[in-house]
Amino acid sequence: MKKYLALAFVALLIGSLGGFASVSAEDFPRSETIYTANSAPPTSANPFQGGNIIGIDGLVFEPLFMLNFMTTELKPWLAEEGKWVDSTTFEVKLREGTKWQDGQPLTAEDVKFSFEYYERLGLKKIEGLKEIKVVDDRTVQFIFSGQPNIWVWRSNLYTTLIIPKHVFENLDPEKVKTMTFTGDEQKYLVGSGAYKLKEVVQQQKSILERNDDWWGVKYFPKPAAKYIIQLYISSNDQAANAFLKGDLDVATYYLDIESLKNQNPDIVSWLDRPPYFPPVVPVVLYFNTQREPMNMPAFRRAIAMAINPEQIVQQGPISDVPDQTPLGPIMQGWKDKIGAKDLIKEYGWEYGNLQKASEILDQLGIKDTDGDGIREYNGKPLELHFVTCAGCSDWIQTGEIIANQLKPLGIKVVIDKGDWTNFFMHKLNTGDFDLALHWAGTFKADPYSVYHSLMYYHNETDKGAANFGNYHNEQVNELLQKLSATPNEDEQIQYLKELTKIWLQDVPAVPIYTGTVFYEANTKYWKNWPNEKNPYGVPIFWPGFGTWGTALALLGVQPAQGPTSTSSPSGSPTTTTSGGGSTCGPAVLVGLALIPLVLYRRKR
């Protein structure tokens, strides 16, 4: 054991001394190879259990539809189309010519087998799904016993990888759960995608090689890179050095983008202005709506008006300024459809309006009666407890800024902190708090899921997953029920308008800042990386996000020395569903709910 540990240590040391795993330019011509990286070494290519190799999902195994998380749109992939043919039957038509990497045809039988295999693995239980019917080689119908939640169903279209029946039908799902699909097990990685797993070099790198017999070239541009190599780079400093040297093309690390750009003009980012990183969804301030005086919408509105997100963004975490809705920048398309700007103007509040906030509290009779600068409520000084986790420096800093902003309003805020699980989440889940920050309710891929997560409440055990403040409004429940059942986009827009109006009127929580994810790219060898103006792919280069749009990004880059094109990787029209129309939309956040927004304090 000691010898093994010593050898492992030497291997790690060699890797770290070199900054990251070495690669051979001879084996992998630089002009044909994209280098990305992860902060953990590649050890598993398990497509079901969250392997840690970028692209196993999306580039090796493919879904029926790809999600572009940055726009919340679905892009038909293996599926030519998907639609509700009646209120309980969703029909998928596969594209012509789909096939596996071993040459066998990918058919409707594989689709049926894949969904059933996920259930055998215990990874999916699609509520109400009565039957999966193979109509012909290219057509499969999903038949529900009653009216399904179409948004929940939508998530299955991009989170279920289609696997080959002829390979997996003899693999025991119980064994598959623990397989790494490396070494001898790699033979089972027969995908349908644009890349194959060529090799995993333990503690160093994984190598994907282009599948030059990919069925998709009939519909999409041929992938430009012959190889995609994922390096093991454990630290931000190593990643920065690799970017500066041109050894790294794209990754998700916390780097000083402005400094990198000054040193290397080939470095690009999502935004061409601070915060440079992609703003994604708002972090919201929860109120415990079951406690006085937070149970009064007018009181919550007064606090919302006293908060100044501009100051928080300038002095707090790396972030962007949010609007008053819980729908972040990724849902701008939906916000345009529901007229969010007009709704905010009519029903919302003005941030940083301390005078108006003070007037509201006066009207509520919440006044400073003893002249000590703190208002009294029910005869006691108004003191609110802001709970957070001790390690969340960004949230602690934000809490301190909020406390300073509410102080002139005559409200004292006390910051209570402890460990994440036993203190912070326990406080939230048991309703033992006054104020708290979290992003869990907004980090969703569609607006239904956001509102359901934040505002649905039937009882303590049947409520939205992130309704920590126990906000309860029966009208909201009724609207969510109607929204869950209709594939008609006009009706969806109307229900979302009404939900947004209620949000703005009732203020169950307040968007404080827009959190970002990290992303940086290098154009020395590859160009056309996605950005704010060309969001064709998702700038999250972590394992497990392939079908959320990372695969779209890697398929869309072009050689820096090649002919210029601004097309997305797909030659087909974008999606059947930006949330409405003929397909549907998700509610269950499968993987992302487990991965926090990567937030840091702003450098000083």
Short mmCIF file of N, CA, C and O in Angstrom, two decimals, residues 314-361:
data_model
loop_
_atom_site.label_atom_id
_atom_site.label_comp_id
_atom_site.label_asym_id
_atom_site.label_seq_id
_atom_site.Cartn_x
_atom_site.Cartn_y
_atom_site.Cartn_z
N GLN A 314 -21.21 46.57 -7.24
CA GLN A 314 -19.94 47.31 -7.24
C GLN A 314 -19.02 46.88 -6.11
O GLN A 314 -17.81 46.82 -6.27
N GLN A 315 -19.60 46.54 -4.98
CA GLN A 315 -18.79 46.27 -3.79
C GLN A 315 -18.80 44.80 -3.37
O GLN A 315 -17.99 44.40 -2.53
N GLY A 316 -19.71 44.02 -3.92
CA GLY A 316 -19.87 42.65 -3.44
C GLY A 316 -19.34 41.62 -4.41
O GLY A 316 -18.30 41.83 -5.04
N PRO A 317 -20.04 40.49 -4.54
CA PRO A 317 -19.57 39.39 -5.39
C PRO A 317 -19.50 39.80 -6.85
O PRO A 317 -20.16 40.75 -7.29
N ILE A 318 -18.72 39.08 -7.62
CA ILE A 318 -18.67 39.30 -9.07
C ILE A 318 -20.03 38.95 -9.63
O ILE A 318 -20.49 37.82 -9.53
N SER A 319 -20.69 39.92 -10.22
CA SER A 319 -22.09 39.72 -10.58
C SER A 319 -22.56 40.85 -11.48
O SER A 319 -21.80 41.74 -11.84
N ASP A 320 -23.83 40.80 -11.81
CA ASP A 320 -24.44 41.84 -12.62
C ASP A 320 -25.74 42.28 -11.93
O ASP A 320 -26.26 41.58 -11.07
N VAL A 321 -26.27 43.42 -12.36
CA VAL A 321 -27.47 43.97 -11.73
C VAL A 321 -28.70 43.23 -12.27
O VAL A 321 -28.86 43.09 -13.48
N PRO A 322 -29.57 42.74 -11.40
CA PRO A 322 -30.78 42.03 -11.85
C PRO A 322 -31.93 43.00 -12.08
O PRO A 322 -31.87 44.18 -11.69
N ASP A 323 -33.00 42.50 -12.72
CA ASP A 323 -34.25 43.27 -12.66
C ASP A 323 -35.08 42.72 -11.50
O ASP A 323 -34.60 41.90 -10.71
N GLN A 324 -36.31 43.12 -11.40
CA GLN A 324 -37.12 42.76 -10.23
C GLN A 324 -37.75 41.37 -10.33
O GLN A 324 -38.34 40.91 -9.36
N THR A 325 -37.66 40.74 -11.49
CA THR A 325 -38.26 39.40 -11.63
C THR A 325 -37.25 38.32 -11.25
O THR A 325 -36.04 38.57 -11.25
N PRO A 326 -37.72 37.12 -10.97
CA PRO A 326 -36.77 36.03 -10.67
C PRO A 326 -36.23 35.36 -11.93
O PRO A 326 -35.51 34.38 -11.83
N LEU A 327 -36.60 35.86 -13.10
CA LEU A 327 -36.18 35.27 -14.36
C LEU A 327 -34.89 35.97 -14.80
O LEU A 327 -34.88 37.16 -15.08
N GLY A 328 -33.82 35.22 -14.86
CA GLY A 328 -32.52 35.81 -15.15
C GLY A 328 -32.29 36.09 -16.62
O GLY A 328 -33.19 35.93 -17.45
N PRO A 329 -31.06 36.50 -16.97
CA PRO A 329 -30.73 36.83 -18.36
C PRO A 329 -30.96 35.67 -19.32
O PRO A 329 -31.27 35.90 -20.49
N ILE A 330 -30.82 34.43 -18.83
CA ILE A 330 -31.01 33.30 -19.74
C ILE A 330 -32.46 33.20 -20.22
O ILE A 330 -32.73 32.52 -21.19
N MET A 331 -33.36 33.87 -19.54
CA MET A 331 -34.77 33.81 -19.94
C MET A 331 -35.24 35.11 -20.55
O MET A 331 -36.43 35.44 -20.51
N GLN A 332 -34.33 35.84 -21.16
CA GLN A 332 -34.69 37.11 -21.77
C GLN A 332 -35.77 36.92 -22.83
O GLN A 332 -36.66 37.77 -23.00
N GLY A 333 -35.67 35.80 -23.57
CA GLY A 333 -36.69 35.55 -24.59
C GLY A 333 -38.08 35.45 -24.00
O GLY A 333 -39.04 36.01 -24.54
N TRP A 334 -38.19 34.74 -22.89
CA TRP A 334 -39.48 34.64 -22.21
C TRP A 334 -39.91 35.99 -21.66
O TRP A 334 -41.09 36.36 -21.71
N LYS A 335 -38.96 36.73 -21.11
CA LYS A 335 -39.30 38.03 -20.52
C LYS A 335 -39.83 38.99 -21.60
O LYS A 335 -40.73 39.79 -21.34
N ASP A 336 -39.25 38.90 -22.77
CA ASP A 336 -39.75 39.74 -23.87
C ASP A 336 -41.18 39.34 -24.23
O ASP A 336 -42.04 40.20 -24.50
N LYS A 337 -41.44 38.04 -24.24
CA LYS A 337 -42.77 37.57 -24.64
C LYS A 337 -43.84 37.99 -23.63
O LYS A 337 -44.97 38.29 -24.01
N ILE A 338 -43.49 37.96 -22.35
CA ILE A 338 -44.51 38.29 -21.35
C ILE A 338 -44.53 39.79 -21.03
O ILE A 338 -45.36 40.24 -20.22
N GLY A 339 -43.63 40.54 -21.67
CA GLY A 339 -43.62 41.99 -21.44
C GLY A 339 -43.16 42.34 -20.03
O GLY A 339 -43.78 43.17 -19.35
N ALA A 340 -42.07 41.75 -19.61
CA ALA A 340 -41.61 41.93 -18.23
C ALA A 340 -41.31 43.39 -17.90
O ALA A 340 -41.61 43.85 -16.78
N LYS A 341 -40.75 44.11 -18.84
CA LYS A 341 -40.42 45.52 -18.56
C LYS A 341 -41.67 46.31 -18.20
O LYS A 341 -41.68 47.11 -17.26
N ASP A 342 -42.73 46.10 -18.96
CA ASP A 342 -43.98 46.82 -18.68
C ASP A 342 -44.59 46.38 -17.36
O ASP A 342 -45.14 47.21 -16.61
N LEU A 343 -44.49 45.09 -17.07
CA LEU A 343 -45.03 44.59 -15.80
C LEU A 343 -44.26 45.18 -14.62
O LEU A 343 -44.86 45.56 -13.60
N ILE A 344 -42.96 45.26 -14.76
CA ILE A 344 -42.14 45.86 -13.69
C ILE A 344 -42.53 47.32 -13.49
O ILE A 344 -42.68 47.79 -12.35
N LYS A 345 -42.72 48.01 -14.60
CA LYS A 345 -43.07 49.43 -14.52
C LYS A 345 -44.41 49.63 -13.84
O LYS A 345 -44.60 50.57 -13.05
N GLU A 346 -45.35 48.72 -14.10
CA GLU A 346 -46.71 48.89 -13.56
C GLU A 346 -46.85 48.34 -12.15
O GLU A 346 -47.53 48.95 -11.31
N TYR A 347 -46.20 47.21 -11.87
CA TYR A 347 -46.45 46.55 -10.59
C TYR A 347 -45.21 46.42 -9.71
O TYR A 347 -45.32 46.02 -8.55
N GLY A 348 -44.05 46.72 -10.25
CA GLY A 348 -42.82 46.49 -9.52
C GLY A 348 -42.46 47.60 -8.56
O GLY A 348 -43.28 48.46 -8.20
N TRP A 349 -41.21 47.59 -8.13
CA TRP A 349 -40.73 48.58 -7.20
C TRP A 349 -39.45 49.20 -7.75
O TRP A 349 -38.82 48.67 -8.67
N GLU A 350 -39.09 50.31 -7.19
CA GLU A 350 -37.85 50.98 -7.58
C GLU A 350 -36.79 50.68 -6.53
O GLU A 350 -36.97 51.00 -5.35
N TYR A 351 -35.70 50.05 -6.95
CA TYR A 351 -34.62 49.77 -6.03
C TYR A 351 -33.99 51.07 -5.54
O TYR A 351 -33.91 52.07 -6.26
N GLY A 352 -33.52 51.05 -4.33
CA GLY A 352 -32.75 52.18 -3.79
C GLY A 352 -33.57 53.41 -3.49
O GLY A 352 -33.02 54.50 -3.37
N ASN A 353 -34.88 53.25 -3.37
CA ASN A 353 -35.75 54.40 -3.07
C ASN A 353 -36.05 54.38 -1.57
O ASN A 353 -37.11 53.92 -1.13
N LEU A 354 -35.12 54.90 -0.80
CA LEU A 354 -35.24 54.83 0.66
C LEU A 354 -36.40 55.66 1.19
O LEU A 354 -37.07 55.27 2.16
N GLN A 355 -36.64 56.78 0.54
CA GLN A 355 -37.73 57.65 1.00
C GLN A 355 -39.09 56.96 0.87
O GLN A 355 -39.89 56.96 1.79
N LYS A 356 -39.31 56.34 -0.29
CA LYS A 356 -40.58 55.64 -0.50
C LYS A 356 -40.70 54.45 0.45
O LYS A 356 -41.78 54.17 1.00
N ALA A 357 -39.59 53.76 0.65
CA ALA A 357 -39.60 52.62 1.57
C ALA A 357 -39.98 53.08 2.98
O ALA A 357 -40.76 52.42 3.67
N SER A 358 -39.44 54.22 3.37
CA SER A 358 -39.73 54.75 4.71
C SER A 358 -41.21 55.12 4.83
O SER A 358 -41.85 54.88 5.87
N GLU A 359 -41.76 55.69 3.77
CA GLU A 359 -43.18 56.07 3.79
C GLU A 359 -44.07 54.83 3.95
O GLU A 359 -45.07 54.87 4.67
N ILE A 360 -43.69 53.74 3.29
CA ILE A 360 -44.50 52.51 3.40
C ILE A 360 -44.50 52.00 4.83
O ILE A 360 -45.55 51.64 5.39
N LEU A 361 -43.33 51.99 5.47
CA LEU A 361 -43.27 51.51 6.85
C LEU A 361 -44.05 52.43 7.79
O LEU A 361 -44.71 51.95 8.73
#
